[in-house]
PDB file of C-alpha atoms and ligand atoms in Angstrom:
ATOM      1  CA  UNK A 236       6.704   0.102 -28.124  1.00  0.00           C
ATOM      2  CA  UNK A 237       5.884   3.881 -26.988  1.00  0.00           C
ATOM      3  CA  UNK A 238       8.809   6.110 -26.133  1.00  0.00           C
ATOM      4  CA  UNK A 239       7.833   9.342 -24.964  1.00  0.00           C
ATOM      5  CA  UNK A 240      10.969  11.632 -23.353  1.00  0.00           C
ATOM      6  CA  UNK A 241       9.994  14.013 -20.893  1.00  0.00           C
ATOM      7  CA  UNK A 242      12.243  16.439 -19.186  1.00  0.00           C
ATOM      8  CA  UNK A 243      12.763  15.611 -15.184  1.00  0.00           C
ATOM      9  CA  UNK A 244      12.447  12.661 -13.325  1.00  0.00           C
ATOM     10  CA  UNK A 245       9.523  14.299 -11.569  1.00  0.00           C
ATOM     11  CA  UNK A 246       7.465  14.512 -14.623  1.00  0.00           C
ATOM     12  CA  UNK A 247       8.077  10.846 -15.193  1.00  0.00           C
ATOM     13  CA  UNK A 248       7.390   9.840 -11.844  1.00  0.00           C
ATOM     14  CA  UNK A 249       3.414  11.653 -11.990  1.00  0.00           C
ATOM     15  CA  UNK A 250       3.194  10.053 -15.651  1.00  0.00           C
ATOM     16  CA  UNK A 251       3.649   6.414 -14.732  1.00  0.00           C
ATOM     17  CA  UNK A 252       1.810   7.017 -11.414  1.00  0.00           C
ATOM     18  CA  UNK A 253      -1.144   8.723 -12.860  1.00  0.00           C
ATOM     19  CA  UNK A 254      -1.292   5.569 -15.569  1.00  0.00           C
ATOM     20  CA  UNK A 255      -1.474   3.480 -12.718  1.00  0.00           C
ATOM     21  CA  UNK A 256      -3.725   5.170 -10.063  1.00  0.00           C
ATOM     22  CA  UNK A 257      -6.295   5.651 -12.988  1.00  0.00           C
ATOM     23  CA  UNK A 258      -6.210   2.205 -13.397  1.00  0.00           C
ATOM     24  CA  UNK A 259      -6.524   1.005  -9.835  1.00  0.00           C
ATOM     25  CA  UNK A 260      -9.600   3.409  -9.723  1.00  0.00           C
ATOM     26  CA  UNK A 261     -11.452   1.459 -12.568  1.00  0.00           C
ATOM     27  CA  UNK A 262      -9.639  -1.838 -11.385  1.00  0.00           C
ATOM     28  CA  UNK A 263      -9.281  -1.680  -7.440  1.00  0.00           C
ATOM     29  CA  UNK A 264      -8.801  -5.239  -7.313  1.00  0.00           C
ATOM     30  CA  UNK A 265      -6.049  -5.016 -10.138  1.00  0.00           C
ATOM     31  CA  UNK A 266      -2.227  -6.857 -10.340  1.00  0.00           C
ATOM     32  CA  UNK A 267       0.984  -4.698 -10.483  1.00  0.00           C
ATOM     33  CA  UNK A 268       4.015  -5.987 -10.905  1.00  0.00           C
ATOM     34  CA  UNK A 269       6.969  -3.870  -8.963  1.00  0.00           C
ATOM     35  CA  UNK A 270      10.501  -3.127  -9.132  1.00  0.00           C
ATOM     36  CA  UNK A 271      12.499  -1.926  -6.986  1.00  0.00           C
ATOM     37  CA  UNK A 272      16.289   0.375  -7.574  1.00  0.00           C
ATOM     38  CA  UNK A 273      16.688   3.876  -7.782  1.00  0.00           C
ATOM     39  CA  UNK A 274      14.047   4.515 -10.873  1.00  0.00           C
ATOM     40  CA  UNK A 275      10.561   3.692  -9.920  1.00  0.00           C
ATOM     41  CA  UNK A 276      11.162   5.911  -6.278  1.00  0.00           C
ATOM     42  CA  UNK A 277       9.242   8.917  -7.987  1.00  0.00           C
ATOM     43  CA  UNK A 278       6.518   7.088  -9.270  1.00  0.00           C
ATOM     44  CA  UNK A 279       5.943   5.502  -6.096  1.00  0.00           C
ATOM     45  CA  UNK A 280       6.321   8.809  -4.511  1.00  0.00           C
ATOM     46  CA  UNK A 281       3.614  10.461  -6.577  1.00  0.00           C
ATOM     47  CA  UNK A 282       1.174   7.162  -5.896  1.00  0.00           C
ATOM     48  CA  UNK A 283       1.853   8.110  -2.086  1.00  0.00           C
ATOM     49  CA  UNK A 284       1.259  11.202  -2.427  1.00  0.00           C
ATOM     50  CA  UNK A 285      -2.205  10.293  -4.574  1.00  0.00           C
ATOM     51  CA  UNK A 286      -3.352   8.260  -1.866  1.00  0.00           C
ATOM     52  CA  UNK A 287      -2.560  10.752   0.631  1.00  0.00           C
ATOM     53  CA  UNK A 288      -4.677  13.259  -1.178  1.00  0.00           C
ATOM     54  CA  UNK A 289      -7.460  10.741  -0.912  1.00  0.00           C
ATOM     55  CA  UNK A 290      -7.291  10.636  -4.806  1.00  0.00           C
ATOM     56  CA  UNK A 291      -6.552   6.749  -4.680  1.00  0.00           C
ATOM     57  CA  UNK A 292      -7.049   3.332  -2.526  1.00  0.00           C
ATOM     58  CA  UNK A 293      -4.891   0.498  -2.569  1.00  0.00           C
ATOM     59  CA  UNK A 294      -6.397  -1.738  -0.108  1.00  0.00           C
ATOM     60  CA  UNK A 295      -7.340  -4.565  -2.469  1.00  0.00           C
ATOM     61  CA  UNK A 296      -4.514  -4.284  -5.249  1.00  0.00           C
ATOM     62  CA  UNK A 297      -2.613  -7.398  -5.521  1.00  0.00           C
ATOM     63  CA  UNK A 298       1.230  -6.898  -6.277  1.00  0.00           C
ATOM     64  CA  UNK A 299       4.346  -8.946  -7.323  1.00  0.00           C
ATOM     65  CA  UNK A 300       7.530  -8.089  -6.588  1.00  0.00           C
ATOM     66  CA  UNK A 301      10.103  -8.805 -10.229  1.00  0.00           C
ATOM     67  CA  UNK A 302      13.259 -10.253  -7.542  1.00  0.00           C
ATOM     68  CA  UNK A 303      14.773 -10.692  -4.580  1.00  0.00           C
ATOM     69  CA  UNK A 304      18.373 -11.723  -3.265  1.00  0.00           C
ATOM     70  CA  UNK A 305      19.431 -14.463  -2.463  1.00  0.00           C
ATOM     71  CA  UNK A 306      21.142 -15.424   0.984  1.00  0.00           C
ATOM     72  CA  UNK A 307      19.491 -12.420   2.699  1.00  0.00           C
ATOM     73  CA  UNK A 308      16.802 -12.945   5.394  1.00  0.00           C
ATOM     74  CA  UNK A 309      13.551 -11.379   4.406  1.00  0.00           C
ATOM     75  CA  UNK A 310      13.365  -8.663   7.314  1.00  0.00           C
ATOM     76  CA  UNK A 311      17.022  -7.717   6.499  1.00  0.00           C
ATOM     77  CA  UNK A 312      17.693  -4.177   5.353  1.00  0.00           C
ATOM     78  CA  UNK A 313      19.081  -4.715   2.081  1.00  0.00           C
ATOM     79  CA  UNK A 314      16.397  -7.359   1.000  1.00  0.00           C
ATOM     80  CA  UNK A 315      13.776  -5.829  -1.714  1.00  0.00           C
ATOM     81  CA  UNK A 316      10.938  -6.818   0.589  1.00  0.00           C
ATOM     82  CA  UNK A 317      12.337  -4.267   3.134  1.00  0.00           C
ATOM     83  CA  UNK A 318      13.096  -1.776   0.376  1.00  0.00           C
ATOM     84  CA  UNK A 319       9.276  -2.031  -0.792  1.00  0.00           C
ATOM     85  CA  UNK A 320       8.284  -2.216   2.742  1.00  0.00           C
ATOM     86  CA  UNK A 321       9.702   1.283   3.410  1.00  0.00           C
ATOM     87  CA  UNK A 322       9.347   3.007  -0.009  1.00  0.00           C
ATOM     88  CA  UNK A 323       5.936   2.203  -0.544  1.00  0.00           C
ATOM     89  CA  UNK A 324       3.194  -0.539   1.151  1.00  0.00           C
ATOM     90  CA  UNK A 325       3.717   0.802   4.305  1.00  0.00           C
ATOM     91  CA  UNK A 326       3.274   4.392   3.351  1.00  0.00           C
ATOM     92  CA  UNK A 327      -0.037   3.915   1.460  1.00  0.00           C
ATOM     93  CA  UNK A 328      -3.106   1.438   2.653  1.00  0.00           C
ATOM     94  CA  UNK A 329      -1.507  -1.564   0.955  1.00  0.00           C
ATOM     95  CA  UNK A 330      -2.945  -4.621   2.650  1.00  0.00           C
ATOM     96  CA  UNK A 331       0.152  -6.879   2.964  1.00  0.00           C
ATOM     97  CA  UNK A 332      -1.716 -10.610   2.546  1.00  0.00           C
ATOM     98  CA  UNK A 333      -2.441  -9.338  -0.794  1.00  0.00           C
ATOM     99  CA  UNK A 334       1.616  -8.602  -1.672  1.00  0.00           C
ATOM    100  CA  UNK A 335       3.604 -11.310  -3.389  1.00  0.00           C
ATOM    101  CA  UNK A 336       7.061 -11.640  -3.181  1.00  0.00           C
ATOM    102  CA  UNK A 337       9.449 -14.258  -4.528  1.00  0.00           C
ATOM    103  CA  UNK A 338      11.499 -15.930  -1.516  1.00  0.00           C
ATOM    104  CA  UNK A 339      15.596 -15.995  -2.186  1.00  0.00           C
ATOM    105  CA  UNK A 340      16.284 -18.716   0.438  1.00  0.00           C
ATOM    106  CA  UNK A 341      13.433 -20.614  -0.744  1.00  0.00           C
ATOM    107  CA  UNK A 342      14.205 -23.694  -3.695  1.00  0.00           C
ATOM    108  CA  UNK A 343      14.271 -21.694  -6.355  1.00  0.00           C
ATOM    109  CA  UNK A 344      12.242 -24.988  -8.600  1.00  0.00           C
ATOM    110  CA  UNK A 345       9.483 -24.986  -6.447  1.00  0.00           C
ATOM    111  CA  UNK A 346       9.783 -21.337  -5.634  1.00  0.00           C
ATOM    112  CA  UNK A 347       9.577 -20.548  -9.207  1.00  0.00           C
ATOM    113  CA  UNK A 348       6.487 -22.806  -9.576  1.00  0.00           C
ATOM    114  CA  UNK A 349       4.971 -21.213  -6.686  1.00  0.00           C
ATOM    115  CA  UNK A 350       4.941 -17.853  -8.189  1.00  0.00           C
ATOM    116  CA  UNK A 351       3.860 -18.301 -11.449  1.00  0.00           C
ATOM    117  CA  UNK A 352       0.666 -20.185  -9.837  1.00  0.00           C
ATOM    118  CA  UNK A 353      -0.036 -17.291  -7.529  1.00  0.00           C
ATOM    119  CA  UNK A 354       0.217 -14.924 -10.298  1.00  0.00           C
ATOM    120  CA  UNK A 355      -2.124 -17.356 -12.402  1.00  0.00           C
ATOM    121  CA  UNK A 356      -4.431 -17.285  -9.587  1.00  0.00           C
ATOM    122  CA  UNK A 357      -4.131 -13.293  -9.268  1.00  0.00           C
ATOM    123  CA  UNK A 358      -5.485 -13.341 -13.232  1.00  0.00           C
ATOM    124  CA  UNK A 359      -1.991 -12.107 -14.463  1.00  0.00           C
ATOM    125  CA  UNK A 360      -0.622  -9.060 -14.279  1.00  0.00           C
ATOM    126  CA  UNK A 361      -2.100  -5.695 -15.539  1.00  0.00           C
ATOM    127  CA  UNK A 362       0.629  -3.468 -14.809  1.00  0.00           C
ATOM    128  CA  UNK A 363       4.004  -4.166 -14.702  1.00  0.00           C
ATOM    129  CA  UNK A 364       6.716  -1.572 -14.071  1.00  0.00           C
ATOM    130  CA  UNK A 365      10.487  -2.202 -14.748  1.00  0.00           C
ATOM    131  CA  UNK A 366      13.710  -0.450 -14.582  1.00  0.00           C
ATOM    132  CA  UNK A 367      17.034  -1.583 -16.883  1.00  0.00           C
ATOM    133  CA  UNK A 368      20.119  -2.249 -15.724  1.00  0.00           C
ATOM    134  CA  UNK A 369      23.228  -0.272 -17.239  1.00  0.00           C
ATOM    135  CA  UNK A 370      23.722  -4.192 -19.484  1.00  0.00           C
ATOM    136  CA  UNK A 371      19.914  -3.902 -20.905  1.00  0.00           C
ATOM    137  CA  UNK A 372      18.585  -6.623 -18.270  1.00  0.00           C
ATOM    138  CA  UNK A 373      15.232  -6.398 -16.737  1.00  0.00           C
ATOM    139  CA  UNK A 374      14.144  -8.031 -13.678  1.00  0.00           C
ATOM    140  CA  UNK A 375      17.508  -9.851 -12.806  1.00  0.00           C
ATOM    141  CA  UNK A 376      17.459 -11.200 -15.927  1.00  0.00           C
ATOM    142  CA  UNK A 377      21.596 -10.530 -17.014  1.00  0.00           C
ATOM    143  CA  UNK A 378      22.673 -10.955 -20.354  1.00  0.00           C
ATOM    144  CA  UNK A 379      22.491 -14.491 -21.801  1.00  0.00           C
ATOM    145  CA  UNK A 380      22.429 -16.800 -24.615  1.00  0.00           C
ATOM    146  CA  UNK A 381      18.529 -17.366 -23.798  1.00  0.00           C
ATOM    147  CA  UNK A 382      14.885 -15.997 -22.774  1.00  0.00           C
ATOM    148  CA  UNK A 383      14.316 -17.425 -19.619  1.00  0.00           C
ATOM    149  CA  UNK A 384      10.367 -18.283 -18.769  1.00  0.00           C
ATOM    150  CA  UNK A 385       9.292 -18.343 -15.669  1.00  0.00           C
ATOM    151  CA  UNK A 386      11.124 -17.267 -12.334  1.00  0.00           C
ATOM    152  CA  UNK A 387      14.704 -18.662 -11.420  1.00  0.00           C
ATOM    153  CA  UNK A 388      18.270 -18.543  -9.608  1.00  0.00           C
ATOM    154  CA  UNK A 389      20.330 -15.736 -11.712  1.00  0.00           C
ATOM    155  CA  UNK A 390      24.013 -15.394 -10.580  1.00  0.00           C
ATOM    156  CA  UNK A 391      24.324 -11.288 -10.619  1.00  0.00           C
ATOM    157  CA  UNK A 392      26.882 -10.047 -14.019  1.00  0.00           C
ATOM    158  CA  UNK A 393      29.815  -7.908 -12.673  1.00  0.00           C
ATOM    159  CA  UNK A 394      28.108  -4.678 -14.011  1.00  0.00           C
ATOM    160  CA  UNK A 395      24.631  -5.725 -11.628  1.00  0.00           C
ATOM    161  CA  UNK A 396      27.407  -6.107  -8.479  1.00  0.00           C
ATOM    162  CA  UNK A 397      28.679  -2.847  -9.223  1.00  0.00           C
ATOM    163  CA  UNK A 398      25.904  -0.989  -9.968  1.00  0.00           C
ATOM    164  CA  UNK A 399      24.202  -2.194  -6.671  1.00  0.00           C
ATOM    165  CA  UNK A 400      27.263  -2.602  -4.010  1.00  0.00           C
ATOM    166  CA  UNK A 401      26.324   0.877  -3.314  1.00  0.00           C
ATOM    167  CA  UNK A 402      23.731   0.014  -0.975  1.00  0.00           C
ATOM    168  CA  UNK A 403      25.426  -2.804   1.026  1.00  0.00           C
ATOM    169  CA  UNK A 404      27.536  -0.783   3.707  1.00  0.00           C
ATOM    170  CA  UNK A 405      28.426  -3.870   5.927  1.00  0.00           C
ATOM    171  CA  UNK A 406      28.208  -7.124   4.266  1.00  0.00           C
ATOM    172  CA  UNK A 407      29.143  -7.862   0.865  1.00  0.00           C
ATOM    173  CA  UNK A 408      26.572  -8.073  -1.875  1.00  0.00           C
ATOM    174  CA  UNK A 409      24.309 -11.233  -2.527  1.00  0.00           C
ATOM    175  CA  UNK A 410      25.745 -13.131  -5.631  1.00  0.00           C
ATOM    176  CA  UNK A 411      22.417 -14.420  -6.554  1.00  0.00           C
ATOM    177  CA  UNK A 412      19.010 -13.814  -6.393  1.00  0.00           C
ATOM    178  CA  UNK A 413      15.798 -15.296  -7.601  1.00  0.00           C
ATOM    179  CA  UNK A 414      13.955 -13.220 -10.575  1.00  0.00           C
ATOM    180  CA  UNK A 415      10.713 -13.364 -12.237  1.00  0.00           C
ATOM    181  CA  UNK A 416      11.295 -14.766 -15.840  1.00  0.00           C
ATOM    182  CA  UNK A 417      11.393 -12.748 -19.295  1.00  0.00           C
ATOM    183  CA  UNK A 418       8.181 -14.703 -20.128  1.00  0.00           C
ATOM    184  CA  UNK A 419       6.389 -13.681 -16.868  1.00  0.00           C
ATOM    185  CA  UNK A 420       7.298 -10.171 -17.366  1.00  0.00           C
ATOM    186  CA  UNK A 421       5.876 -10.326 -20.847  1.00  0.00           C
ATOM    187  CA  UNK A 422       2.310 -11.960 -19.614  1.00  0.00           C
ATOM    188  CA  UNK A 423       1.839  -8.720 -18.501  1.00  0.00           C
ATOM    189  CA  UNK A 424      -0.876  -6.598 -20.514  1.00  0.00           C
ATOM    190  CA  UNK A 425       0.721  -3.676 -19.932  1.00  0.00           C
ATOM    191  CA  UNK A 426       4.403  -2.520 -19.368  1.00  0.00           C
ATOM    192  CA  UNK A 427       5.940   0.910 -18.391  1.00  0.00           C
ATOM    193  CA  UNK A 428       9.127   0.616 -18.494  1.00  0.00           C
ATOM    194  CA  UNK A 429      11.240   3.717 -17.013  1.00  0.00           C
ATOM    195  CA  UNK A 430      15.160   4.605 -17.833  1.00  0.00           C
ATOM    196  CA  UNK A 431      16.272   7.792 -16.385  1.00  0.00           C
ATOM    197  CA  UNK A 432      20.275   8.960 -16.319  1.00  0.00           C
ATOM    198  CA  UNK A 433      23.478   8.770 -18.913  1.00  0.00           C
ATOM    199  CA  UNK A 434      24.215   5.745 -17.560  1.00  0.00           C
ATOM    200  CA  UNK A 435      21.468   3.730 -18.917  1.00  0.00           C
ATOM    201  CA  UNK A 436      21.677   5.258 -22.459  1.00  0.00           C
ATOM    202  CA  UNK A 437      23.046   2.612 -24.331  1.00  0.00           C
ATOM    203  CA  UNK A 438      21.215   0.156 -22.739  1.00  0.00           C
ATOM    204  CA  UNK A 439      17.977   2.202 -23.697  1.00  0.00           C
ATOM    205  CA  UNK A 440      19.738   2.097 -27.353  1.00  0.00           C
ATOM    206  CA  UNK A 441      20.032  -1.032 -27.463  1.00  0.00           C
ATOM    207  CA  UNK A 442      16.863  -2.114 -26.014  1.00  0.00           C
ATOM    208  CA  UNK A 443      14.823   0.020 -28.466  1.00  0.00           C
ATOM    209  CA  UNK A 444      17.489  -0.186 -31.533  1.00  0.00           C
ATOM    210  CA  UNK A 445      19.246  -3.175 -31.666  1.00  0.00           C
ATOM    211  CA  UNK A 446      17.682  -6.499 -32.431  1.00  0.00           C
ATOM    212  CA  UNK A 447      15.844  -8.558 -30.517  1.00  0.00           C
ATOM    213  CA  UNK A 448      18.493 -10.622 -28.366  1.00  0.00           C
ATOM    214  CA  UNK A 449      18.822 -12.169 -24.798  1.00  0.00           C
ATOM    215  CA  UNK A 450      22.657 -10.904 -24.794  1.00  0.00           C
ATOM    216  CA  UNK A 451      20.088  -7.229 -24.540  1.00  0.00           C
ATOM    217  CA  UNK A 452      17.194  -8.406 -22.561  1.00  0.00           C
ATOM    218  CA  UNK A 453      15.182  -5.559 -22.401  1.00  0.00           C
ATOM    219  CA  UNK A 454      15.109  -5.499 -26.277  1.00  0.00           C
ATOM    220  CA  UNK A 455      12.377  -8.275 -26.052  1.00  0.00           C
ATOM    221  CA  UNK A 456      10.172  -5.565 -25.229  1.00  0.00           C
ATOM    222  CA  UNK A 457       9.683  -4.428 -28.884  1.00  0.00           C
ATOM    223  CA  UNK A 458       8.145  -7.515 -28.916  1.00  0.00           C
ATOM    224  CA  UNK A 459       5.449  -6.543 -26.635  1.00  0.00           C
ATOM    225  CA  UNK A 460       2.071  -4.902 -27.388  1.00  0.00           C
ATOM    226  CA  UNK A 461       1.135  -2.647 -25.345  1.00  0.00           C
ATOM    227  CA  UNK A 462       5.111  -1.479 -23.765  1.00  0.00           C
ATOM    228  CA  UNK A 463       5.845   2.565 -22.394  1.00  0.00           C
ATOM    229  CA  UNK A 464       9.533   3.296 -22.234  1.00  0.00           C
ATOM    230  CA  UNK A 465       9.555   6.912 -20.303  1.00  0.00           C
ATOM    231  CA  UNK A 466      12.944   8.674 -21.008  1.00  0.00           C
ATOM    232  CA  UNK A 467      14.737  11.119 -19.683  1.00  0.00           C
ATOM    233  CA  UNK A 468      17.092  13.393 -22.081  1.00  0.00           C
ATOM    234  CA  UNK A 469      19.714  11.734 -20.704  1.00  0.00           C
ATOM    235  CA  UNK A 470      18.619   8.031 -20.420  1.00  0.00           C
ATOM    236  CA  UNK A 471      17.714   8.713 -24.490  1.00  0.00           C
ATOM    237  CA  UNK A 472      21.021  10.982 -25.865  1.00  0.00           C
ATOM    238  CA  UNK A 473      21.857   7.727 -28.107  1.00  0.00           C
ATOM    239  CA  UNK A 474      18.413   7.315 -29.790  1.00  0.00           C
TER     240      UNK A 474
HETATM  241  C1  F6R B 107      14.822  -4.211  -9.523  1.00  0.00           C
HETATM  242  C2  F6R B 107      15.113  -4.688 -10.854  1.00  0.00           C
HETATM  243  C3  F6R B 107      16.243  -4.163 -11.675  1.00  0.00           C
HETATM  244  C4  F6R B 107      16.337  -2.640 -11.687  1.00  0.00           C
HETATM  245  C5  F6R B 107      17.539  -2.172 -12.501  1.00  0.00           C
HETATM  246  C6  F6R B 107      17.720  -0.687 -12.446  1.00  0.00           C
HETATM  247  O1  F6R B 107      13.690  -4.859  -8.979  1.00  0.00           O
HETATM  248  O2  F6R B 107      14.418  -5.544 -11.286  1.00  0.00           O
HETATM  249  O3  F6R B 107      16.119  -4.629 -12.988  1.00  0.00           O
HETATM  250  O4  F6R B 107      15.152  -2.106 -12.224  1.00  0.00           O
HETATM  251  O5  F6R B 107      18.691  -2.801 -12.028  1.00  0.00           O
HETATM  252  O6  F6R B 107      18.058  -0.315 -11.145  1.00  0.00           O
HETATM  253  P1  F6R B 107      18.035   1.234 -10.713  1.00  0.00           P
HETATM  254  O7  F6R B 107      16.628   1.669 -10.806  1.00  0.00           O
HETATM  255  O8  F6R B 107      18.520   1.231  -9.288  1.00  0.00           O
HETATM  256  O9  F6R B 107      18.928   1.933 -11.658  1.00  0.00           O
END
């Protein structure tokens, strides 16, 4: 595991973007993987702005999306697909046949199946970017007494419904969604993951600290050989 603190959200934004677009110009048929939240918006910002500048081309990059809700159609403004849809493929020359996305009204079995053959097929993933939730999980993968493998059905924690409720102005927040499994995430040759704000500090703690548990999901990362955690001051005060 690398930690590197930097000082503004900015700064972290251009150094996870710059990491990628670097690698999409020696790779342009590469695999990200993609959250979505409040953390990776500046990094997607400054790969926008990278392609706008003519700097970058996304047009064969093949991406996976880590979750989705449950219950929500896909076109629906709260789903992730919409969120990604707004905040990034449609503002750069992402071709949209090649973006995968895990289905939340789909059966999650065969769903789950379905995605971890498509990201076979892809070759894997090269890139894969995460946030952490404020209870160490990655992906929707809450706090639990196991790893999970590959993608399944997660019933949202109490601390994932109140961090997110935020955005749902007028119906009540999914329950469930489907996420990509811990062992998916760690296929991934490379990982960046980003924390940013006090909130997330003891989760970063924990994740880079404490010992390698599923009741901290993120902490599997130290397991990982090639993982980025990009700080803010804030996101590390507890290290
Ligand atoms: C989103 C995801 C989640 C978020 C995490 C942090 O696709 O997988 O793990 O990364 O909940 O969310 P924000 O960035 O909104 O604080």
């Amino acid at each position: 595991m690398e930690v590197r603190v930097l000082r503004t959200n900015a700064e972290i934004g251009k150094t996870a973007a710059k990491i990628i677009c670097d690698y999409v110009n020696e790779n342009p048929s590469c695999v990200l993987g993609l959250a979505t939240g409040a953390t990776p918006l500046p990094t997607y910002g400054c790969m926008i702005d990278e392609y706008k500048a003519g700097r970058v081309s996304f047009k064969e990059v093949r991406t996976f999306n880590l979750d989705e809700y449950c219950g929500l159609p896909r076109e629906h403004k709260n789903s992730y697909y919409t969120f990604m849809a707004e905040n990034l493929f449609s503002k750069a020359d992402f071709d949209m046949k090649n973006v995968g996305f895990l289905d939340g009204n789909a059966d999650a079995e065969e769903e789950s199946r379905r995605y971890a053959d498509a990201i076979k097929a892809a070759g894997g993933i090269d890139i894969q970017i995460l946030g952490i939730g404020r209870n160490g999980h990655i992906a929707f993968n809450e706090p639990s007494d196991e790893f999970t493998d590959e993608a399944w059905k997660v019933k949202l924690s109490d601390s994932t419904i109140e961090a997110n409720s935020i955005y749902f102005d007028d119906i009540p927040m999914p329950r469930y969604a489907i996420t990509m499994g811990i062992g998916s995430i760690m296929r991934a040759k490379k990982i960046i993951l980003i924390a940013t704000g006090a909130s997330k500090a003891q989760a970063v703690r924990d994740m880079i600290n404490g010992e390698v548990t599923p009741r901290c999901p993120a902490s599997v990362l130290q397991q990982h050989k090639d993982a980025l955690i990009l700080l803010d001051e804030s996101a590390a005060a507890l290290l």
